[in-house]
Coordinates of C-alpha atoms in Angstrom, one line a residue:
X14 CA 28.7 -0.3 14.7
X15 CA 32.0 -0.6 13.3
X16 CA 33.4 -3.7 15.7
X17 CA 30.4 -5.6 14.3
X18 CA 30.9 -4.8 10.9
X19 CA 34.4 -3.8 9.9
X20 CA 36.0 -7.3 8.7
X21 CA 39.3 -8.1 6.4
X22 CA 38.4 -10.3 2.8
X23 CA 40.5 -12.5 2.0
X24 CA 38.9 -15.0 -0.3
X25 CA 39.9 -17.2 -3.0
X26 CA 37.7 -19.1 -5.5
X27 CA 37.7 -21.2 -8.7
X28 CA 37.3 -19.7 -12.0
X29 CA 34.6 -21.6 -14.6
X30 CA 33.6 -19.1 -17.1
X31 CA 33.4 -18.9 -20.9
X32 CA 33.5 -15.5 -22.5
X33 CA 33.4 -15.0 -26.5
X34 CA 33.3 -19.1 -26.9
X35 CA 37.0 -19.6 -24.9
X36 CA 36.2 -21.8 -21.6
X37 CA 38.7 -20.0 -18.6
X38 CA 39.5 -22.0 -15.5
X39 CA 41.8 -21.0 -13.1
X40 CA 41.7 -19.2 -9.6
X41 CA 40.6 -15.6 -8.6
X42 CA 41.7 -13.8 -5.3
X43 CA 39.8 -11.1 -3.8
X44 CA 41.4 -9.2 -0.7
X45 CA 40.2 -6.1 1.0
X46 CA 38.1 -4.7 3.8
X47 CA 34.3 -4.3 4.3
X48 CA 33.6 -1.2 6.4
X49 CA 30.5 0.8 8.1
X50 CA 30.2 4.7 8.7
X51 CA 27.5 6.2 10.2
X52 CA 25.7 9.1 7.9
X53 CA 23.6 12.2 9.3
X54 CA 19.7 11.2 9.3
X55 CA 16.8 11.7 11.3
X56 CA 13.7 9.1 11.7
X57 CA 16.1 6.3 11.0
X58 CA 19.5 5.2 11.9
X59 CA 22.1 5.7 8.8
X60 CA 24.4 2.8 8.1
X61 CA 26.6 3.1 4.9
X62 CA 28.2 -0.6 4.2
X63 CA 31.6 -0.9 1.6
X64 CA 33.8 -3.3 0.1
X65 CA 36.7 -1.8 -1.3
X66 CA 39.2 -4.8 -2.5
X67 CA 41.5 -5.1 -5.4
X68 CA 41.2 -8.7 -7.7
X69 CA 43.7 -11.0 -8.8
X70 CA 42.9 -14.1 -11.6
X71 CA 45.4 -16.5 -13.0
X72 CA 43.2 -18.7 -15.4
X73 CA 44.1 -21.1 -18.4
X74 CA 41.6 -20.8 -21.6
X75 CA 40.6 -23.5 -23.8
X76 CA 39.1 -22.8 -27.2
X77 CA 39.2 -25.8 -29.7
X78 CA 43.2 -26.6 -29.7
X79 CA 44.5 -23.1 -28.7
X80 CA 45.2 -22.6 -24.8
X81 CA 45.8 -18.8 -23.7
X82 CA 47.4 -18.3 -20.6
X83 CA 46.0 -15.1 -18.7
X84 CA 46.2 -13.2 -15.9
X85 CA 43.6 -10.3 -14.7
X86 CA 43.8 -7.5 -12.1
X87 CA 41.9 -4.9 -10.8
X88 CA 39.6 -3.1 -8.2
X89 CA 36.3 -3.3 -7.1
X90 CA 34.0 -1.2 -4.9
X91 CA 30.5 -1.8 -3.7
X92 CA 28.6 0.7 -1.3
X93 CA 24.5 -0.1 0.0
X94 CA 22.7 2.3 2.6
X95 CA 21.3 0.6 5.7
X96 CA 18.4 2.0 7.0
X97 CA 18.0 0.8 10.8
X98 CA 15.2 1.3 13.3
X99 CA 13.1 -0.8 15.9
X100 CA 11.2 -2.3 13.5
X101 CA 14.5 -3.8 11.8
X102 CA 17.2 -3.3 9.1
X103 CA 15.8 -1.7 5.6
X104 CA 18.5 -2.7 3.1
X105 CA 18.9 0.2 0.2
X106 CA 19.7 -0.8 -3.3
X107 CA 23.8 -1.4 -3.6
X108 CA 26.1 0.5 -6.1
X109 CA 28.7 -1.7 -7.3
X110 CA 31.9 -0.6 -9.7
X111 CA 34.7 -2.9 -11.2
X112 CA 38.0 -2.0 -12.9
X113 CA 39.7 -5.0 -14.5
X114 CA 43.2 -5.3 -16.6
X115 CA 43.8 -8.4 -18.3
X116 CA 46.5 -10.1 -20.4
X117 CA 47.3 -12.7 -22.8
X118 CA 51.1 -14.0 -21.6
X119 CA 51.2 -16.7 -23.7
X120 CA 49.4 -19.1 -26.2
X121 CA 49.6 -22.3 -26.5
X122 CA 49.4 -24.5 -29.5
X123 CA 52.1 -26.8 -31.8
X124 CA 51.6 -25.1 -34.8
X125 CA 53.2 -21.5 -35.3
X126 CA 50.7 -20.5 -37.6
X127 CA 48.0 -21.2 -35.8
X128 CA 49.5 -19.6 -32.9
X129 CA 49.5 -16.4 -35.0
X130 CA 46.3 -16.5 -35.9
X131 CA 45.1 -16.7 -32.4
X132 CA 47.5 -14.3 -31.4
X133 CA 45.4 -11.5 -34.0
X134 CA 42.0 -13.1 -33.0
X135 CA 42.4 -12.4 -29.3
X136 CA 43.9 -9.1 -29.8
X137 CA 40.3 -8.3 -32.1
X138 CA 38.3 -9.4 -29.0
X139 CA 39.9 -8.2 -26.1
X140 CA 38.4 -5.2 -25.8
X141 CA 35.1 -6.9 -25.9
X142 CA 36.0 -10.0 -23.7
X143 CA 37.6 -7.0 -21.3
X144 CA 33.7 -5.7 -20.6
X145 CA 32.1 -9.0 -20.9
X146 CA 34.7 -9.6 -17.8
X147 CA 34.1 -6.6 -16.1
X148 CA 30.2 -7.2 -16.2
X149 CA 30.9 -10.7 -14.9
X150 CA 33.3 -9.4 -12.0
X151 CA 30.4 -6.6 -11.4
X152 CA 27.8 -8.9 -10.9
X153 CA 29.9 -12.4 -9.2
X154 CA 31.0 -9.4 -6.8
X155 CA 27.6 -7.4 -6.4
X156 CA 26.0 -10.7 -5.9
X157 CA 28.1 -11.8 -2.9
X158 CA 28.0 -8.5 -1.0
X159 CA 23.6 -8.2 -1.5
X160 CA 23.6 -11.8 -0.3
X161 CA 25.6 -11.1 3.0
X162 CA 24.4 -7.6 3.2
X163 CA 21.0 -9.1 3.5
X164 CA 21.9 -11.7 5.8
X165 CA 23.0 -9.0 8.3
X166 CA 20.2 -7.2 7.6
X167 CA 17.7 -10.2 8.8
X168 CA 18.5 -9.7 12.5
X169 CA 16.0 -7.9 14.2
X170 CA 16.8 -5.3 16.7
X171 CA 15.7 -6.1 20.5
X172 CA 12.1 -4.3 21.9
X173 CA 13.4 -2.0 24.2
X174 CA 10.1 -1.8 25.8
X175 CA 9.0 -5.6 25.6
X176 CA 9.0 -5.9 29.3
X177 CA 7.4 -2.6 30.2
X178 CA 4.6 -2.5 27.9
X179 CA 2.4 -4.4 30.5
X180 CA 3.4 -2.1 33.0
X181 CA 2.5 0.8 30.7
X182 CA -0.9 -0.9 30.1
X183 CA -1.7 -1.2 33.7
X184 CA -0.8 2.3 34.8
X185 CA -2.6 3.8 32.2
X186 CA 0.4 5.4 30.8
X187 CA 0.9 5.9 26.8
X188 CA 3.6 4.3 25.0
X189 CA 6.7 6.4 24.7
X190 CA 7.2 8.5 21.4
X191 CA 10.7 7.1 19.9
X192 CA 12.2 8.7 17.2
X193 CA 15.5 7.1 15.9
X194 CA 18.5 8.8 13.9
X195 CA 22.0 9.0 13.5
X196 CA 25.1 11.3 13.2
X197 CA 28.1 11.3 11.4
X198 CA 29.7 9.5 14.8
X199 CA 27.1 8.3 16.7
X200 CA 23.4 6.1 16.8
X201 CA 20.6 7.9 18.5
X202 CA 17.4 6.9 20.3
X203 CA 15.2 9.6 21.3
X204 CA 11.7 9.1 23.6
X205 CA 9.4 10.8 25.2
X206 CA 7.2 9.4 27.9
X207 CA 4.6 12.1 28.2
X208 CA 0.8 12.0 28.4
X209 CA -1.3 15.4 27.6
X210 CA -1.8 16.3 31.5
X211 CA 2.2 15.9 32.2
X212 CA 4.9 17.8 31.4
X213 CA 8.4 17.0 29.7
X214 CA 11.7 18.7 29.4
X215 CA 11.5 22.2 28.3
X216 CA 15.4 22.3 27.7
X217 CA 17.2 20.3 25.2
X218 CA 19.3 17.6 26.2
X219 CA 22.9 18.6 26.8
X220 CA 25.9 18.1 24.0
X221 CA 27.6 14.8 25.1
X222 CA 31.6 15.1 24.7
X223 CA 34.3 12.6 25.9
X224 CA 34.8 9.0 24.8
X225 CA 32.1 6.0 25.8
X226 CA 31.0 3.3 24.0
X227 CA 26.9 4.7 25.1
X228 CA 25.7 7.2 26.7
X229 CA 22.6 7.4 27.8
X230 CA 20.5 10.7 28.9
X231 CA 17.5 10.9 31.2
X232 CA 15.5 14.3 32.0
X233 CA 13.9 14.4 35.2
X234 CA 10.7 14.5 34.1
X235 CA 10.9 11.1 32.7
X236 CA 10.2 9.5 36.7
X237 CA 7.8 11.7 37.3
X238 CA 6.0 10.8 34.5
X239 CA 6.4 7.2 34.9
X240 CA 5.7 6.9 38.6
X241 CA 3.6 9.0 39.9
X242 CA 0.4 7.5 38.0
X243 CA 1.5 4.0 40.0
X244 CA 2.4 5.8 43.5
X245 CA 1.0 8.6 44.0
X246 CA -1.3 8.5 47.5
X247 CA -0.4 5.0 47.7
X248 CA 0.1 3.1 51.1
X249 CA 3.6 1.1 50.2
X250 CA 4.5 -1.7 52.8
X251 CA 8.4 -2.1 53.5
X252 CA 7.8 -5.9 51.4
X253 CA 6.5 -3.7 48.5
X254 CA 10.1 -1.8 48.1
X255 CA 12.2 -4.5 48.8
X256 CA 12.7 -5.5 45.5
X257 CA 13.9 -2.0 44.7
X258 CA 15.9 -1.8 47.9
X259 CA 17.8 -5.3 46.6
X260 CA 18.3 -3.7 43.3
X261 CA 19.5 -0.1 44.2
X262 CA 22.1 -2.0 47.6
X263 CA 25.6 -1.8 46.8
X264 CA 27.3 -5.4 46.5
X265 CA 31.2 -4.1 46.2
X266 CA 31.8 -2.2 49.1
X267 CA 35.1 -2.6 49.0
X268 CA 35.3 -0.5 46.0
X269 CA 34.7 2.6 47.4
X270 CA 36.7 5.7 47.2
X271 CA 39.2 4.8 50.5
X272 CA 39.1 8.8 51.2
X273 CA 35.4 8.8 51.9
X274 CA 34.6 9.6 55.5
X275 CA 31.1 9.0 54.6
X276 CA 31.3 5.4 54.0
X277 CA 32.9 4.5 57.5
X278 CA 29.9 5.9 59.2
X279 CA 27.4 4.2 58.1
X280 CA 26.2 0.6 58.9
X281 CA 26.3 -1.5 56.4
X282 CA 22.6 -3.0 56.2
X283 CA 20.9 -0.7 59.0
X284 CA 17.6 -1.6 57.9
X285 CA 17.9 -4.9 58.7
X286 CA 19.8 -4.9 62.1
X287 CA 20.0 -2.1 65.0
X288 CA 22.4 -2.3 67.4
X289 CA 20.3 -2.0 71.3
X290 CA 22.4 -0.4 73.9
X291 CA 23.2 -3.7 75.5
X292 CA 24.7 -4.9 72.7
X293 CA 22.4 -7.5 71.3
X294 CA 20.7 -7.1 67.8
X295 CA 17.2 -6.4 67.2
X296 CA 15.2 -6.6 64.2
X297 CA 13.3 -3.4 63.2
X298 CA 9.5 -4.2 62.7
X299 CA 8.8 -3.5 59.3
X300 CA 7.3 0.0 58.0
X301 CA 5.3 1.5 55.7
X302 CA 4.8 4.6 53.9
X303 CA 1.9 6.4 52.6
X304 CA 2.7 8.8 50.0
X305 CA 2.0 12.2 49.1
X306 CA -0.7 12.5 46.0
X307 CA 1.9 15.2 44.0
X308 CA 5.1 14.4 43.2
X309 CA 5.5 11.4 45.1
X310 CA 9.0 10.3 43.9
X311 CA 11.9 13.2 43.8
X312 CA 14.0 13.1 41.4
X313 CA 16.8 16.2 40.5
X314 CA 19.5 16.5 38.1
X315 CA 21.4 20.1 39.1
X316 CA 24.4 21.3 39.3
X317 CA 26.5 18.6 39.1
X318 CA 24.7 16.9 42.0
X319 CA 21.4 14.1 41.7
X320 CA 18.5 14.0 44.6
X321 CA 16.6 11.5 44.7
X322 CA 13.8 10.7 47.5
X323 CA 10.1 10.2 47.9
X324 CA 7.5 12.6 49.6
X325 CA 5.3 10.9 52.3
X326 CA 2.1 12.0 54.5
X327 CA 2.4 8.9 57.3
X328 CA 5.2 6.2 58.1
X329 CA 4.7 3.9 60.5
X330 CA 6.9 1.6 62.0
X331 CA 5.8 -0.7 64.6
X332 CA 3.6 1.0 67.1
X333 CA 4.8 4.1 65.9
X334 CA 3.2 6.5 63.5
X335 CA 3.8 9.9 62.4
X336 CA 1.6 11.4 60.1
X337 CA 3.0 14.4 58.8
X338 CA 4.2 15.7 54.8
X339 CA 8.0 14.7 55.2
X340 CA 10.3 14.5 52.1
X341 CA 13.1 11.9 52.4
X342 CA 15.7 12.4 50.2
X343 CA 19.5 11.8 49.6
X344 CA 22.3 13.3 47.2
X345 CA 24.7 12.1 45.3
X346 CA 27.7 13.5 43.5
X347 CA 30.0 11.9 40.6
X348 CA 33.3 10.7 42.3
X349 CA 36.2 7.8 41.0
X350 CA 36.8 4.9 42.7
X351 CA 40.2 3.7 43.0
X352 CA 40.5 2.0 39.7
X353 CA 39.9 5.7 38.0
X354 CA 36.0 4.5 37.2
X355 CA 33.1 7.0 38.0
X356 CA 30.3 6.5 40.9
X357 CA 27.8 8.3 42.6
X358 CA 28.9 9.0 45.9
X359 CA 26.4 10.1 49.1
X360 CA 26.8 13.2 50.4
X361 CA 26.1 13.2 53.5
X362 CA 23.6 11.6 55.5
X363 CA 19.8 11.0 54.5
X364 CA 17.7 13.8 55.0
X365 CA 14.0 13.3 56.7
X366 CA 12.6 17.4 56.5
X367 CA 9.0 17.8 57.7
X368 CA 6.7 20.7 56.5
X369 CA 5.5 23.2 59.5
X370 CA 7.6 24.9 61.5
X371 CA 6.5 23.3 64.9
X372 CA 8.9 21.2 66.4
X373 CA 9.0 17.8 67.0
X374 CA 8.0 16.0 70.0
X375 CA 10.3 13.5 71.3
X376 CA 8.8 10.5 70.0
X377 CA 8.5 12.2 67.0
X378 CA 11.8 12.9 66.8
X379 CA 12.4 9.0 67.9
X380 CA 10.6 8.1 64.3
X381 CA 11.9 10.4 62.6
X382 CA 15.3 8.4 63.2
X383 CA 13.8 5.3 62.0
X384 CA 12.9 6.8 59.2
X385 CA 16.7 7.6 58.1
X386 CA 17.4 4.3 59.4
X387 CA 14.9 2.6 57.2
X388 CA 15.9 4.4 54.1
X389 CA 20.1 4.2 54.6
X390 CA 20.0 0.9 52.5
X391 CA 17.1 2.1 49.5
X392 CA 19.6 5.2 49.5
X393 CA 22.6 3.5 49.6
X394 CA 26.6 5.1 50.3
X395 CA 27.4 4.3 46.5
X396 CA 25.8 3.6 43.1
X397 CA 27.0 2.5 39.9
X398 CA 29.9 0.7 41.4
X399 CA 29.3 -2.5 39.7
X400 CA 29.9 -3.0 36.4
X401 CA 27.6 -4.4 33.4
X402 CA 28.5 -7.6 32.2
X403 CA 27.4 -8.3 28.5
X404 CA 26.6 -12.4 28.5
X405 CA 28.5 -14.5 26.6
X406 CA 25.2 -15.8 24.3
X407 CA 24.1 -12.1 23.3
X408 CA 22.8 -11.5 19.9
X409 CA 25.4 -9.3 18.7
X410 CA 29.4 -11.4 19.0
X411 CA 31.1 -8.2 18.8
X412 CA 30.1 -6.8 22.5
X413 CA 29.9 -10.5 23.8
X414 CA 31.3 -10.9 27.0
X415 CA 32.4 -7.5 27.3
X416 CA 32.6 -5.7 30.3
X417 CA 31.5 -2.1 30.6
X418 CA 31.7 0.6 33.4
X419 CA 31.0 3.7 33.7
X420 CA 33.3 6.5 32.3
X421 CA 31.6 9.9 33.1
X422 CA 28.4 11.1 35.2
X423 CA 27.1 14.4 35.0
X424 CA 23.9 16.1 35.9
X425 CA 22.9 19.7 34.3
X426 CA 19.9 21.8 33.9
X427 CA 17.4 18.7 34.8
X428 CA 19.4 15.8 32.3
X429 CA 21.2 13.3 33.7
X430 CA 24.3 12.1 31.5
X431 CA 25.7 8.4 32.0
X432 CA 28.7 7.4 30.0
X433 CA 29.6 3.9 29.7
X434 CA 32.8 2.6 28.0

């Protein structure tokens, strides 16, 4: 908030007023800094916008023959609440205040009389022309800082669900509750994606401490409740996922922590290419995956450690088919790459488990290798190695082109806690 507000005034204008019947034309200077802070509130971001600047004013006045040379200084201040939320920027009214010290240095005329008589006559109505021009300074100044207060206050904040809401339509799924608000330090969004038959987080989120530009702050609930209406007892075909699989594949390997054993041992794109025993590649026949009717999509934020996998009652692969409750999952745990940023790194391999204690046959056991094969690259060694590029045309110039990565990964009592600086 502050790197797209905070700015330095340095402005100078001309000077064309007439106060008490003298005409004053010179040049005034004002120089200072505008400034936001964030204020406590709840239900709607709190933005306080100032000016604080001192004013200079060298000015020649004409009145009939006489010319007065003066000069004015003083200090203004101007303050207006901003009142931000997804519907867009609610400008307050603005308080403005003006202190203003000027003096005659000299006056100007051929006569010494008439000099002298000015002299007395300007002295009468100083203190009157003094709060004429401090009403004029007041309003020139409180004028200026509505008008560009207002401009900023024209943008419109982006819909944060403008490309979900179809989705949400489709699955049936209510809107998510959104509350905004803000802290002394920091902006706030808070949502809720809940509908009366699903349940949401019954511990509050965390404290967040550290330094990042965002942090953001997901409870595990939150997939549940968004995809089990759309998979649950759903047959998905290996084409179905492979959007998500292109999405969630690491594209910097190389940027992996060096002292990771777990990255040597696994192929690089295994569900593409196995290597056959003779040495020649063959392409695995595509799957697909019925899953389970609860809780088809695990998701688990404990302990310092995130699983994530899906629960199945059938894969089939080929002429293969085992049909069987399985759960697939894989875990990750924050680690650093080289460059001191913070990843999720696999630990260990992915896990196929199968309900029942009976064991498996051998070509049960054969699928149940194609399985972890299959889901290597949807699970893959790293994530959040890459970082987020802001584009060069965004809305907002201060973050433009900016380049963010992720500071500090955490996962505690169901939240998930993703710093990004």
């Amino acid at each position: 908030v502050q790197q797209t507000v905070n700015r330095v005034v340095n402005q100078s204008e001309p000077v064309d007023n007439c106060i008490l019947g003298t005409r004053l034309v010179g040049i005034a200077s004002l120089n200072g800094t505008v400034t936001a802070d964030l204020q406590p509130s709840l239900g709607a971001a709190l933005i306080n916008i100032s000016l604080q600047g001192s004013f200079n004013a060298n000015n020649r006045g004409y009145n009939g023959p006489v010319v007065l040379n003066t000069t004015g200084s003083g200090n203004v201040y101007a303050t207006r609440n901003l009142l931000l939320n997804e519907s867009g920027i609610s400008p307050q009214p603005a308080f403005v205040h003006a202190e203003l010290t000027s003096q005659i240095n000299s006056i100007e005329h051929r006569l010494r009389i008439v000099r002298r008589i000015a002299e007395k006559k300007a002295a009468e109505q100083k203190p009157q022309a003094d709060r004429i021009a401090v009403a004029k300074l007041r309003q020139q100044v409180g004028e200026q800082f509505i008008r560009e207060t207002n401009e900023g206050g024209s943008i419109a904040p982006a819909d944060p669900l403008a490309k979900v809401r179809p989705w949400l339509g489709r699955l049936d799924l209510v809107e998510p509750t959104r509350s905004w608000g803000s802290t002394s330090e920091s902006l706030l969004i808070q949502g809720m994606l809940r509908r009366t038959d699903q349940l949401s987080s019954p511990v509050p989120a965390p404290p967040v401490s550290g330094v990042y530009d965002i942090a953001v702050q997901i409870h595990e609930t939150l997939i549940d409740n968004a995809l089990s209406p759309l998979l649950a007892g759903r047959t998905v075909r290996q084409s179905d996922l492979e959007p998500l699989l292109e999405l969630t594949s690491s594209k910097s390997p190389s940027s992996a922590p060096t002292n990771s054993s777990t990255l040597a041992e696994t192929p690089a794109d295994p569900l593409a290419v196995d290597q056959s025993r003779d040495g020649e590649s063959e392409e695995e026949p595509a799957f697909e995956i019925d899953f389970a009717r609860i809780r088809p999509v695990i998701f688990e934020a404990r302990e310092g450690r995130i699983r994530v996998g899906v629960r199945g009652t059938r894969f089939s692969q080929g002429n293969r088919e085992l049909s069987r409750d399985m759960e697939i999952t894989a875990e990750y745990v924050p680690a650093h790459d080289d460059r001191g940023n913070t990843i999720l790194l696999r630990d260990g391999d992915v896990d196929v488990a199968f309900s029942g204690r009976g064991r498996l046959s051998i070509s049960q056991s054969a699928i149940k290798t194609s399985i972890q094969k299959s889901f290597t690259r949807a699970f893959p060694n790293q994530i959040a190695d890459q970082p987020i590029v802001i584009p060069t045309d965004a809305p907002l110039e201060a973050i433009r082109g900016k380049v963010y990565r992720f500071s500090q990964i955490s996962a505690d009592d169901g939240w998930l806690t993703v710093m990004i600086r």
